[in-house]
Tab-separated table of C-alpha atoms in Angstrom:
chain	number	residue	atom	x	y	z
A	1	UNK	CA	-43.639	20.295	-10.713
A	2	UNK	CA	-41.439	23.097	-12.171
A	3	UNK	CA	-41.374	23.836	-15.522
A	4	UNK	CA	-38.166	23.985	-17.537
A	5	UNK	CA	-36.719	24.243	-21.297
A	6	UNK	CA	-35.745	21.568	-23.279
A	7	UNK	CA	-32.853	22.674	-25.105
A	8	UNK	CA	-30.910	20.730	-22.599
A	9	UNK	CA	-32.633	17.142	-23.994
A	10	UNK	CA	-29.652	16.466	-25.875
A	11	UNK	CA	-28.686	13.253	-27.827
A	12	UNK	CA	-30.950	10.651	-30.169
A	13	UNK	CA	-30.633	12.141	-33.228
A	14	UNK	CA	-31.632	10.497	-36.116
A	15	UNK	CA	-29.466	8.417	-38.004
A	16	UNK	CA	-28.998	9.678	-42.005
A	17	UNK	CA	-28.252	6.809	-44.646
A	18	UNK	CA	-24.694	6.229	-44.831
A	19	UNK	CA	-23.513	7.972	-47.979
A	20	UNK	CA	-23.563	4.932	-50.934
A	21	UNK	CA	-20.641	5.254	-53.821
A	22	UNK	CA	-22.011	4.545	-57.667
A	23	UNK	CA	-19.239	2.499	-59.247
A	24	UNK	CA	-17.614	3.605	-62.591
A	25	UNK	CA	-18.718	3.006	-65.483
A	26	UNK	CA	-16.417	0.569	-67.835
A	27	UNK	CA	-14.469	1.815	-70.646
A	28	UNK	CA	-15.753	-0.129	-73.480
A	29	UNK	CA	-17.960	0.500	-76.794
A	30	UNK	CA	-20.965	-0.504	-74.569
A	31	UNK	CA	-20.790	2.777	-72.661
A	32	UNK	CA	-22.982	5.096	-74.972
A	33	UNK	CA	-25.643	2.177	-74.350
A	34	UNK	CA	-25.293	2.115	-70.736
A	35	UNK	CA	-25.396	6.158	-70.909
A	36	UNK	CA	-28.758	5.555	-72.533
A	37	UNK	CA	-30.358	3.118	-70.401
A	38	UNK	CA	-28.688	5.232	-67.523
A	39	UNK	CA	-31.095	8.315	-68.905
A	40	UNK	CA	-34.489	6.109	-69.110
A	41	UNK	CA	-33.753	4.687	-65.934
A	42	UNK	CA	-33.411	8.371	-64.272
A	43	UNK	CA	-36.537	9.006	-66.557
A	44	UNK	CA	-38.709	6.681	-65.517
A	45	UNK	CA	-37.293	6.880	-61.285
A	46	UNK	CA	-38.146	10.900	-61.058
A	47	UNK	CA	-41.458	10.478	-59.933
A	48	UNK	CA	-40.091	8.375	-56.996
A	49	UNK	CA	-37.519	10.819	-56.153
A	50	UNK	CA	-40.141	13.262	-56.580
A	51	UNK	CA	-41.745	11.827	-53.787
A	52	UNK	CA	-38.982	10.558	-51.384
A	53	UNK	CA	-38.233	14.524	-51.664
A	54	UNK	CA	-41.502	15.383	-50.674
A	55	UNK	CA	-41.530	12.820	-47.867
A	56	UNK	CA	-38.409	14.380	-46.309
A	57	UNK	CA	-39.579	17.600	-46.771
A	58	UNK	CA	-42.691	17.050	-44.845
A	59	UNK	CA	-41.361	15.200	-42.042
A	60	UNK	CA	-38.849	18.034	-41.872
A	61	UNK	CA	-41.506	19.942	-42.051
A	62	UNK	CA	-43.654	18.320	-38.672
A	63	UNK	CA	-40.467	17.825	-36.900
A	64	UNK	CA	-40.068	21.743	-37.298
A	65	UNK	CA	-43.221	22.734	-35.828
A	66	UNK	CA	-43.910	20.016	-33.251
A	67	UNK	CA	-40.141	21.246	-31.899
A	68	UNK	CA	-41.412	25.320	-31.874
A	69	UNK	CA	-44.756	24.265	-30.236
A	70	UNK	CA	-42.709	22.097	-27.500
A	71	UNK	CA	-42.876	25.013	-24.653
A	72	UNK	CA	-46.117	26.787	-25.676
A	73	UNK	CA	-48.454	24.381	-27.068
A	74	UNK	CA	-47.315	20.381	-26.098
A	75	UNK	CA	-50.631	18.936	-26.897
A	76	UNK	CA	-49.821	20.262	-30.692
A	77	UNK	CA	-46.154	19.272	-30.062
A	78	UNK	CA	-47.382	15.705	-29.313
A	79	UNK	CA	-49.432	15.698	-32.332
A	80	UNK	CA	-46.906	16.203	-34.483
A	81	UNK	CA	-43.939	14.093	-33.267
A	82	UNK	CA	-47.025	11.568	-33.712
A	83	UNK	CA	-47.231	12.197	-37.024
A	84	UNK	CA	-43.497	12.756	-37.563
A	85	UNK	CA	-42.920	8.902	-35.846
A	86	UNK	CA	-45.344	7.192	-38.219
A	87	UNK	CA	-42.880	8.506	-40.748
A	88	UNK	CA	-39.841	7.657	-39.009
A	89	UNK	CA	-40.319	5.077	-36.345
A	90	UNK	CA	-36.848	4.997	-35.072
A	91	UNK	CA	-36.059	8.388	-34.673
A	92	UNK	CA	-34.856	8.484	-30.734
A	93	UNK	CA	-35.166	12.266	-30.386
A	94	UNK	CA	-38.652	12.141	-31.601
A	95	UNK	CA	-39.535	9.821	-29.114
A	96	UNK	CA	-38.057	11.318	-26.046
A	97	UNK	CA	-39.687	14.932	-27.410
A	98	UNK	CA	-42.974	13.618	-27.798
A	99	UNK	CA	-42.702	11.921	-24.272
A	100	UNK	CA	-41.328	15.104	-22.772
A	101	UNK	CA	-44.852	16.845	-24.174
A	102	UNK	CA	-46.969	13.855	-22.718
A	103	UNK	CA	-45.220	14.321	-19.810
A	104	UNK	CA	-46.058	18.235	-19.463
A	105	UNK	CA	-49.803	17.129	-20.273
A	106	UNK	CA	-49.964	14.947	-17.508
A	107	UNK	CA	-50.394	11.921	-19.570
A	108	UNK	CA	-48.322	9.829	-18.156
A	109	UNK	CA	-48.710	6.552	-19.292
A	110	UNK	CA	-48.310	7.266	-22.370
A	111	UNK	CA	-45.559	9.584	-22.180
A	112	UNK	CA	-43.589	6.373	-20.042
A	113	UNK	CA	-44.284	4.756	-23.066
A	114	UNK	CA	-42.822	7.052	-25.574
A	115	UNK	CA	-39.833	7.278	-23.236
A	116	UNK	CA	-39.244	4.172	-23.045
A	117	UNK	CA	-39.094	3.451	-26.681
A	118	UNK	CA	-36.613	6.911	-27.047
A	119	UNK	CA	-33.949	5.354	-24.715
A	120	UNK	CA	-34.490	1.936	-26.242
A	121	UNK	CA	-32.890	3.824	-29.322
A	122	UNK	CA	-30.453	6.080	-27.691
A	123	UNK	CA	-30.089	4.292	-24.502
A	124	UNK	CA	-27.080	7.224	-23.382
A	125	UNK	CA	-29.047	9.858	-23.132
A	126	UNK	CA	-29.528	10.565	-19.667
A	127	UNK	CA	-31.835	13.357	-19.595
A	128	UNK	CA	-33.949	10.762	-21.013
A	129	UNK	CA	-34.087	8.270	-18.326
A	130	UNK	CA	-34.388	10.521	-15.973
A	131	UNK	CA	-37.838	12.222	-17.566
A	132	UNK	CA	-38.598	8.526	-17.784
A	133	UNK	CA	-38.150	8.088	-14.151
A	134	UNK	CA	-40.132	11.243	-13.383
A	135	UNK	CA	-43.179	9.765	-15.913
A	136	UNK	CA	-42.820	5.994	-13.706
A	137	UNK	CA	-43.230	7.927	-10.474
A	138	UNK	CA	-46.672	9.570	-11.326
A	139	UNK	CA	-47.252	5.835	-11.864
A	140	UNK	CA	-46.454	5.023	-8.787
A	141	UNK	CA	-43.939	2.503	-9.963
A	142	UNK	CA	-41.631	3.865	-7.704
A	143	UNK	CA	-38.996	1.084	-7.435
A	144	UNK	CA	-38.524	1.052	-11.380
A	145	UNK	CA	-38.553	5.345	-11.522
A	146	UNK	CA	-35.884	5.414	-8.648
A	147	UNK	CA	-33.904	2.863	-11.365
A	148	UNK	CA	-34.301	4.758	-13.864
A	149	UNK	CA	-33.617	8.464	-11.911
A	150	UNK	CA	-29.969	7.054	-11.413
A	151	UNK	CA	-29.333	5.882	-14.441
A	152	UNK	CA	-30.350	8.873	-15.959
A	153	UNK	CA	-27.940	10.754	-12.933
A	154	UNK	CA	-24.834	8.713	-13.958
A	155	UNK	CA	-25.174	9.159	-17.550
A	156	UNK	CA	-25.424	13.060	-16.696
A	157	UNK	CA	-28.553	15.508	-16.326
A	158	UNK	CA	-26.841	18.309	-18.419
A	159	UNK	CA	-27.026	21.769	-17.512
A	160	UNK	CA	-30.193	23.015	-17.332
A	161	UNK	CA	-30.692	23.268	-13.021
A	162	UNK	CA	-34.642	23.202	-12.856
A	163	UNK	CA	-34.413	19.847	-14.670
A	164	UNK	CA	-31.980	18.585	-12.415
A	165	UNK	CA	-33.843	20.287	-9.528
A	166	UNK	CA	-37.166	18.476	-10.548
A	167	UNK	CA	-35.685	15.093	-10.900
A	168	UNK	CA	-33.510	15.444	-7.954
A	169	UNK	CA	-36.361	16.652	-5.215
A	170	UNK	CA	-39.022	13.525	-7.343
A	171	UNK	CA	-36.261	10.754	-6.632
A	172	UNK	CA	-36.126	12.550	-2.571
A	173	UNK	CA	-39.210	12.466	-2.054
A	174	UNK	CA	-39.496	9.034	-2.760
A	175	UNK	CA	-37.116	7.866	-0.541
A	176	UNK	CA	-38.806	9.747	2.175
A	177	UNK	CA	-42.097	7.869	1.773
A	178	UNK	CA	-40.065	4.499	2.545
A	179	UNK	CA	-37.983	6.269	4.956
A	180	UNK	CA	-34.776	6.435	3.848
A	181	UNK	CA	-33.911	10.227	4.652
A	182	UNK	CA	-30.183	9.268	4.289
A	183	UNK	CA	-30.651	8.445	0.444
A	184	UNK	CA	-33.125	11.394	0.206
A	185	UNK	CA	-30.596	13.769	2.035
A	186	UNK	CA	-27.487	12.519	-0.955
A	187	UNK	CA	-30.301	13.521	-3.461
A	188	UNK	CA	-30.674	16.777	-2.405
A	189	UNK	CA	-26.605	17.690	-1.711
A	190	UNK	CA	-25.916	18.278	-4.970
A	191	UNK	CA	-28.212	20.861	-5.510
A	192	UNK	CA	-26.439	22.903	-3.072
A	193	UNK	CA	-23.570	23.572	-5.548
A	194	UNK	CA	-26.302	25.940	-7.470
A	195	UNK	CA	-27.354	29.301	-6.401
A	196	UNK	CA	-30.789	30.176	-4.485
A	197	UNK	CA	-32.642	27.676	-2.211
A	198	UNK	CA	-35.764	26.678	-3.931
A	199	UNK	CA	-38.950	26.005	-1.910
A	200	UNK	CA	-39.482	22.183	-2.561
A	201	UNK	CA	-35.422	21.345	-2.231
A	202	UNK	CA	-36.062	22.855	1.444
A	203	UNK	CA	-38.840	21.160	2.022
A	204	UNK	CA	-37.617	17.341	1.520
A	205	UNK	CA	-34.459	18.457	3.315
A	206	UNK	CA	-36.948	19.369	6.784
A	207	UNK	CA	-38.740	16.123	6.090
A	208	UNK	CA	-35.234	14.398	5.973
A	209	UNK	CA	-33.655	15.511	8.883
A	210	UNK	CA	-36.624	15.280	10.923
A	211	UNK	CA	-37.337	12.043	9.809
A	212	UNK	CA	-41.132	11.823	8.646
A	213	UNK	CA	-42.083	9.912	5.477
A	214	UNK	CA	-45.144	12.135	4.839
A	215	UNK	CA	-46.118	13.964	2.449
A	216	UNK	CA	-46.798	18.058	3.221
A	217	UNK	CA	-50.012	18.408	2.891
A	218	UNK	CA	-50.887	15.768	5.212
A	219	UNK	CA	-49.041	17.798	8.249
A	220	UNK	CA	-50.653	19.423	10.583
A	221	UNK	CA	-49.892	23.297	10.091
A	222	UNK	CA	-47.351	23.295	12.929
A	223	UNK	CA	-45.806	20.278	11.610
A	224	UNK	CA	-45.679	22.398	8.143
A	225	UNK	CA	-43.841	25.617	9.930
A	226	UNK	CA	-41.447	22.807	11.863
A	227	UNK	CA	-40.476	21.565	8.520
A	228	UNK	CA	-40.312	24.703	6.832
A	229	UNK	CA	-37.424	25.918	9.388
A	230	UNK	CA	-35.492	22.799	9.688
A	231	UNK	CA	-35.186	22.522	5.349
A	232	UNK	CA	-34.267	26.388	5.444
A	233	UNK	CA	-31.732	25.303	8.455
A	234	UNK	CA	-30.364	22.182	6.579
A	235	UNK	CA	-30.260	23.994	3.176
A	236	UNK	CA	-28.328	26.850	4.608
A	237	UNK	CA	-25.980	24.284	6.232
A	238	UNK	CA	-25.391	22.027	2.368
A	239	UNK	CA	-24.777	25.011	0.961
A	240	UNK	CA	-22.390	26.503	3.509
A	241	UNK	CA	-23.678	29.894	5.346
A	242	UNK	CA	-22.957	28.438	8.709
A	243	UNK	CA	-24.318	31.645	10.343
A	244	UNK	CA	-27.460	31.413	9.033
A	245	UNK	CA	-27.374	27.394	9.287
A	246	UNK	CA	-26.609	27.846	13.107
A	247	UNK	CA	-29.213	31.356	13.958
A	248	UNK	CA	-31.736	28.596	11.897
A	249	UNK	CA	-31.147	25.575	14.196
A	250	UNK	CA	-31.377	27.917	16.991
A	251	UNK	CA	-34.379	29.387	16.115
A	252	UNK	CA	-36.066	25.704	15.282
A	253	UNK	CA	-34.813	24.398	18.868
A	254	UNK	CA	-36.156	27.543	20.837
A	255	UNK	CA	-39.501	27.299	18.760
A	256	UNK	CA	-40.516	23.378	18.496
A	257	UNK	CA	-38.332	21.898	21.709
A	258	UNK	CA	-41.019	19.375	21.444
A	259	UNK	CA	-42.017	19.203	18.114
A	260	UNK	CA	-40.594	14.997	16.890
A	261	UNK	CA	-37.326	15.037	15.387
A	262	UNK	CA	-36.091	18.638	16.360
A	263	UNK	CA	-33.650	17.431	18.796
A	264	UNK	CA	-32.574	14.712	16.270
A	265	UNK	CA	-32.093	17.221	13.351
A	266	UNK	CA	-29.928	19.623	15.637
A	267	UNK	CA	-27.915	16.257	16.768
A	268	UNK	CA	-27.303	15.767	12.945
A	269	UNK	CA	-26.181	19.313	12.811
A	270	UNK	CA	-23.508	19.050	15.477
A	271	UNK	CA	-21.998	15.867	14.700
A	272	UNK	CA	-19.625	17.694	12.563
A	273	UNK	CA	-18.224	19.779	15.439
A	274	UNK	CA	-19.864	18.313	18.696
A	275	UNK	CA	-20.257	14.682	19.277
A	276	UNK	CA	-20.797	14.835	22.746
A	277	UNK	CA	-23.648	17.757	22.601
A	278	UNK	CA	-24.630	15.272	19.074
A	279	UNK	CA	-25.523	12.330	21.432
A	280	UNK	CA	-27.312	14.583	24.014
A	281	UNK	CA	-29.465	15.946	21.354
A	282	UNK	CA	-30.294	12.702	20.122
A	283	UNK	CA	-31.222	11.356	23.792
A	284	UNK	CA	-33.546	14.250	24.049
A	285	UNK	CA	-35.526	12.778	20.975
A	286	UNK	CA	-35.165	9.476	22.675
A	287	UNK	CA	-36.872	10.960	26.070
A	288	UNK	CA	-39.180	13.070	24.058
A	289	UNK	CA	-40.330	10.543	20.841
A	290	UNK	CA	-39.110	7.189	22.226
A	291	UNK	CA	-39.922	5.584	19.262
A	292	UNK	CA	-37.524	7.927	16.535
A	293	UNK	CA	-35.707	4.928	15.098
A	294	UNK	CA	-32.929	7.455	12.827
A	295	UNK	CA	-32.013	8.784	16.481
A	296	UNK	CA	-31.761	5.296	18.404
A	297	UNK	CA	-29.213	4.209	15.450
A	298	UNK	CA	-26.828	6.832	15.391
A	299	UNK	CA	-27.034	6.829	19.126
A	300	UNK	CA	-25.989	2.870	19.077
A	301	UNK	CA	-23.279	4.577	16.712
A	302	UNK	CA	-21.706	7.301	18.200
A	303	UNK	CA	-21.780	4.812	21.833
A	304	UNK	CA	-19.800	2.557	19.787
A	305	UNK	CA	-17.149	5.134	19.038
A	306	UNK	CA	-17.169	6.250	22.339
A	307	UNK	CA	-16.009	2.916	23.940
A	308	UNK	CA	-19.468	2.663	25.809
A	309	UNK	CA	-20.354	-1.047	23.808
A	310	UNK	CA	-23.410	-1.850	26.504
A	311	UNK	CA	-24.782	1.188	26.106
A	312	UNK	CA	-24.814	0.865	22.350
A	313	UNK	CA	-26.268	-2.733	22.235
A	314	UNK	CA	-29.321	-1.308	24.535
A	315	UNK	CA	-29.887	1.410	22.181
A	316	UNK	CA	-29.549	-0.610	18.628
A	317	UNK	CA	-31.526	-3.673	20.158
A	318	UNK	CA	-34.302	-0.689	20.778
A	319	UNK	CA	-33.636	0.388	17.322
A	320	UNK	CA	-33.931	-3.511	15.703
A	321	UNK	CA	-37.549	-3.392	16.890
A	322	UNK	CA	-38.952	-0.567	15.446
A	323	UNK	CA	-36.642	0.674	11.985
A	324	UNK	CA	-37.896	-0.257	8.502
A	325	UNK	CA	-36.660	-3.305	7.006
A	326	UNK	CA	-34.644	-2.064	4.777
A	327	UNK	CA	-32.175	-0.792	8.041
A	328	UNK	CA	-32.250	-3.972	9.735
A	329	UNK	CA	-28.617	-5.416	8.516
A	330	UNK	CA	-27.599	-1.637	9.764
A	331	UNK	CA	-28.523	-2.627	13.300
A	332	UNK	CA	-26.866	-6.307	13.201
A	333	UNK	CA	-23.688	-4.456	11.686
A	334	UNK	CA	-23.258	-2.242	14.511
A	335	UNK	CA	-24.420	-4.849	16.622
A	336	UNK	CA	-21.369	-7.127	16.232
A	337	UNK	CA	-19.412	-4.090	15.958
A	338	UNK	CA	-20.823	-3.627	20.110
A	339	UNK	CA	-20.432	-6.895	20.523
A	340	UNK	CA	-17.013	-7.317	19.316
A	341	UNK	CA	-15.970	-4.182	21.848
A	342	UNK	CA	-17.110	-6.248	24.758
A	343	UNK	CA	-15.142	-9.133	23.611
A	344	UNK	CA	-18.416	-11.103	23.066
A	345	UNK	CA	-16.981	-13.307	19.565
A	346	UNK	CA	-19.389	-15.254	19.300
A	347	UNK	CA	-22.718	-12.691	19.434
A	348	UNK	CA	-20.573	-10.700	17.253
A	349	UNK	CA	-20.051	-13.329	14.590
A	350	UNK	CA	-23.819	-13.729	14.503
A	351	UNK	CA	-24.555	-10.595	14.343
A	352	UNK	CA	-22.553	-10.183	11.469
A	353	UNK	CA	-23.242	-12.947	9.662
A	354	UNK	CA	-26.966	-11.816	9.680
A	355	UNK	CA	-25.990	-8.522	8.302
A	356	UNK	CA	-24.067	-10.377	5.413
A	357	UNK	CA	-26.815	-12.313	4.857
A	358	UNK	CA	-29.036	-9.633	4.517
A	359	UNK	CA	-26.557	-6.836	2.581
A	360	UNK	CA	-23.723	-9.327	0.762
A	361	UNK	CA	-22.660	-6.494	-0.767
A	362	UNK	CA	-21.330	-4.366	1.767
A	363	UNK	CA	-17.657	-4.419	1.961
A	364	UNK	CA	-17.793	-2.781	5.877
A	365	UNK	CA	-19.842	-6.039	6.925
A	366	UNK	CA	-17.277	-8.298	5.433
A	367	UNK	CA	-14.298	-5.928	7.491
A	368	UNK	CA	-16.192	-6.335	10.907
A	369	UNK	CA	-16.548	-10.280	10.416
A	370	UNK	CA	-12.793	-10.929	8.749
A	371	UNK	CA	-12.246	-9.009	12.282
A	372	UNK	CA	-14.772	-11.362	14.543
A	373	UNK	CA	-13.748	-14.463	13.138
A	374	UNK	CA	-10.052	-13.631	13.471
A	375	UNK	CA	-9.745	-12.762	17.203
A	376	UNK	CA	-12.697	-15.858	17.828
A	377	UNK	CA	-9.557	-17.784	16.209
A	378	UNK	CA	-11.346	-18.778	13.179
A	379	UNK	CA	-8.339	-18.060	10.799
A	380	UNK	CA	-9.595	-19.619	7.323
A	381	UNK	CA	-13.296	-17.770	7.915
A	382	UNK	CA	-11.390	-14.641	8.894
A	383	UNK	CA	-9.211	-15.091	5.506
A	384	UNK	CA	-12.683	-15.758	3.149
A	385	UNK	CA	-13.565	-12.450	4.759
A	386	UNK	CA	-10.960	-10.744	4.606
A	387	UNK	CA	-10.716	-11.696	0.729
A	388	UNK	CA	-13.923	-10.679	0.503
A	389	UNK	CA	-13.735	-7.209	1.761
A	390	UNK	CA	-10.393	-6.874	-0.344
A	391	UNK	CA	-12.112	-7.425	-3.661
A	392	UNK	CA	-15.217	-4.811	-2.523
A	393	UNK	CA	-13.213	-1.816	-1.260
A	394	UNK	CA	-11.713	-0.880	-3.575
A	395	UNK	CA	-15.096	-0.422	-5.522
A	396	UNK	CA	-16.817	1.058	-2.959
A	397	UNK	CA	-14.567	2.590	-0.579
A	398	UNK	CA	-11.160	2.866	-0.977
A	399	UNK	CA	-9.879	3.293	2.385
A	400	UNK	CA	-11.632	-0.134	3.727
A	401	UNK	CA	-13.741	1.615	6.807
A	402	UNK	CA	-17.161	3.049	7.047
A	403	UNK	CA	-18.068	6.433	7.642
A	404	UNK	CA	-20.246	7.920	10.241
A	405	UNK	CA	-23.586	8.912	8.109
A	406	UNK	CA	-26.647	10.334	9.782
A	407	UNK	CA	-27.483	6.923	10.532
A	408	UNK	CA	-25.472	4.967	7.901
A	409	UNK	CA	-25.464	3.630	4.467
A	410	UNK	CA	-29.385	1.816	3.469
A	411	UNK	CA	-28.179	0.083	0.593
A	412	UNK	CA	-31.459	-1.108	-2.104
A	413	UNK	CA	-34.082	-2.423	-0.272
């Protein structure tokens, strides 16, 4: 992990004690009474205010130093937000601080739990869920850190790059372990906006676009050089030097022709410009590493587009047998898309219907069965569809038809 500052941790101050108004006095002949009661009163209260002084001075005092040993010394800087929370249990800052240092010391439970009680407080602070999501993920509770990632990503990482870096490349390399390089790859893109191309960024890009849901260090070394040059090739590509994107892709083609998912990765890369040499690439993988699932579904994809619908049944049918769960509804949705090319309604509609069982929330699902139940002359099912997709584009996609992805959109599994 990289280190960064904190500066950037914004948010969850503590709240001060709304200012209270004494009211005045009355005008009568008891006021030199009340003036004197007023003066033993203050008398006899200075001790307290003594203290309550001193109290605020020395949390002041801890929350000072534990902030100025943050960077150097967290295991002091944990200390004393410790101490300065005993004090004040509900300030939000304090919390997220102290988890921040836990965090840094590798204790992560207990920095998840400090965390978790900062955004409880200041639940808009999104540099905070996203350290929180970071903490989960050493956990391995990777469902709830991804959750937590993107909350912290649409309330806003701030400014400070390595922190977005770090929580960016944690959240992609999660999605690679359960394969979904597409998700990983959106991660990734917006680092490409920032200057330099940093090592690990690179990395989960050549595990995305080569499709392998390991880990580095459990590739062989080849597999580590293959990997290497495909991120540096994809990087170079997000973050647009096309020369050295296309000398890259070159260079990984001429170097690993047979290394799995190097024919897939340079399909990826011509899609943009090259359909046609796109599909050959990917029927290379096919040939080579029969059993690349990412390549078999955009194949069934692109065939679709091309007006080749038996083709692209064959090659998402392959697809339905070996792809993760989570991609399943994919394959029925393009499916019924084939199927509605070669006029067959009726495989279409079920294909369809399975996909909108499986991902209700789609709105390009809903399109493609309005579509399958309106030329099978079903015209109140088409309408219900058609409804339904009106109400969900507008959310999710304004213009009401999918885009061609590297192999389309995985949802949540």
């Amino acid at each position: 992990m990289w280190n960064w500052t904190w500066s950037d941790l914004e948010g969850g101050q503590s709240c001060p004690q709304p200012p209270f108004r004494r009211p005045e006095p009355a005008k009568s002949r008891l006021r030199p009474r009340l003036a004197a009661l007023q003066l033993a009163l203050l008398v006899l209260s200075a001790p307290a205010m003594r203290a309550q002084t001193s109290a605020k001075e020395q949390f002041d005092d801890l929350a000072r130093r534990a902030q100025a040993a943050l960077d150097s010394r967290p295991e002091e800087s944990a200390r004393l937000y410790k101490q300065a929370l005993g004090m004040r249990p509900d300030w939000a800052e304090g919390w997220l601080y102290m988890g921040g240092a836990l965090y840094r010391l590798g204790r992560f439970a207990e920095a998840t739990d400090a965390l978790r009680k900062g955004v409880e407080l200041e639940p808009v602070v999104g540099t905070g869920w996203a350290l929180l999501g970071l903490s989960e993920s050493q956990l391995e509770d990777q469902d709830q850190a991804l959750a937590d990632i993107r909350k912290g990503e649409d309330l806003g990482l701030g400014s400070n790059i390595p922190f977005e870096t770090a929580v960016r490349v944690r959240a992609a390399q999660l999605l690679i372990r359960s394969s979904a390089f597409d998700e990983a790859l959106a991660q990734l893109q917006p680092l490409s906006k920032h200057p330099g191309n940093p090592l690990p960024v690179e990395e989960a890009m050549g595990l995305c676009v080569l499709a392998i849901p390991d880990d580095m260090a459990q590739l062989s070394p080849q597999r580590r050089a293959a990997v290497d040059l495909a991120g540096h090739a994809a990087w170079a590509f997000a973050s647009q030097h096309p020369d050295e994107a296309a000398a890259a892709y070159r260079q990984l083609l001429a170097q690993y022709p047979n290394e799995p998912g190097v024919h897939y990765a340079d399909g990826l890369y011509l899609m943009e410009t090259d359909q046609e040499a796109a599909l050959a690439e990917f029927q290379k993988e096919i040939r080579n590493n029969p059993k690349h699932w990412p390549a078999l579904l955009v194949m069934g994809s692109i065939q679709i587009r091309q007006g080749a619908p038996e083709q692209a049944i064959e090659s998402l049918r392959a697809a339905l047998k070996i792809a993760p769960a989570k991609y399943h509804w994919l394959c029925h949705t393009d499916l019924g898309r084939a199927y509605l090319d070669s006029n067959n309604f009726e495989a279409a509609i079920a294909e369809l219907e399975n996909a909108a069982r499986q991902m209700p929330s789609k709105a390009n699902v809903h399109f493609f069965l309005a579509e399958a139940y309106r030329r099978a002359g079903r015209k109140a099912d088409a309408d219900r569809e058609r409804a339904e997709f009106e109400k969900m584009k507008v959310e999710q996609d304004p213009l009401g038809v999918p885009a061609l992805h590297p192999f389309g959109y995985a949802g949540n599994s």
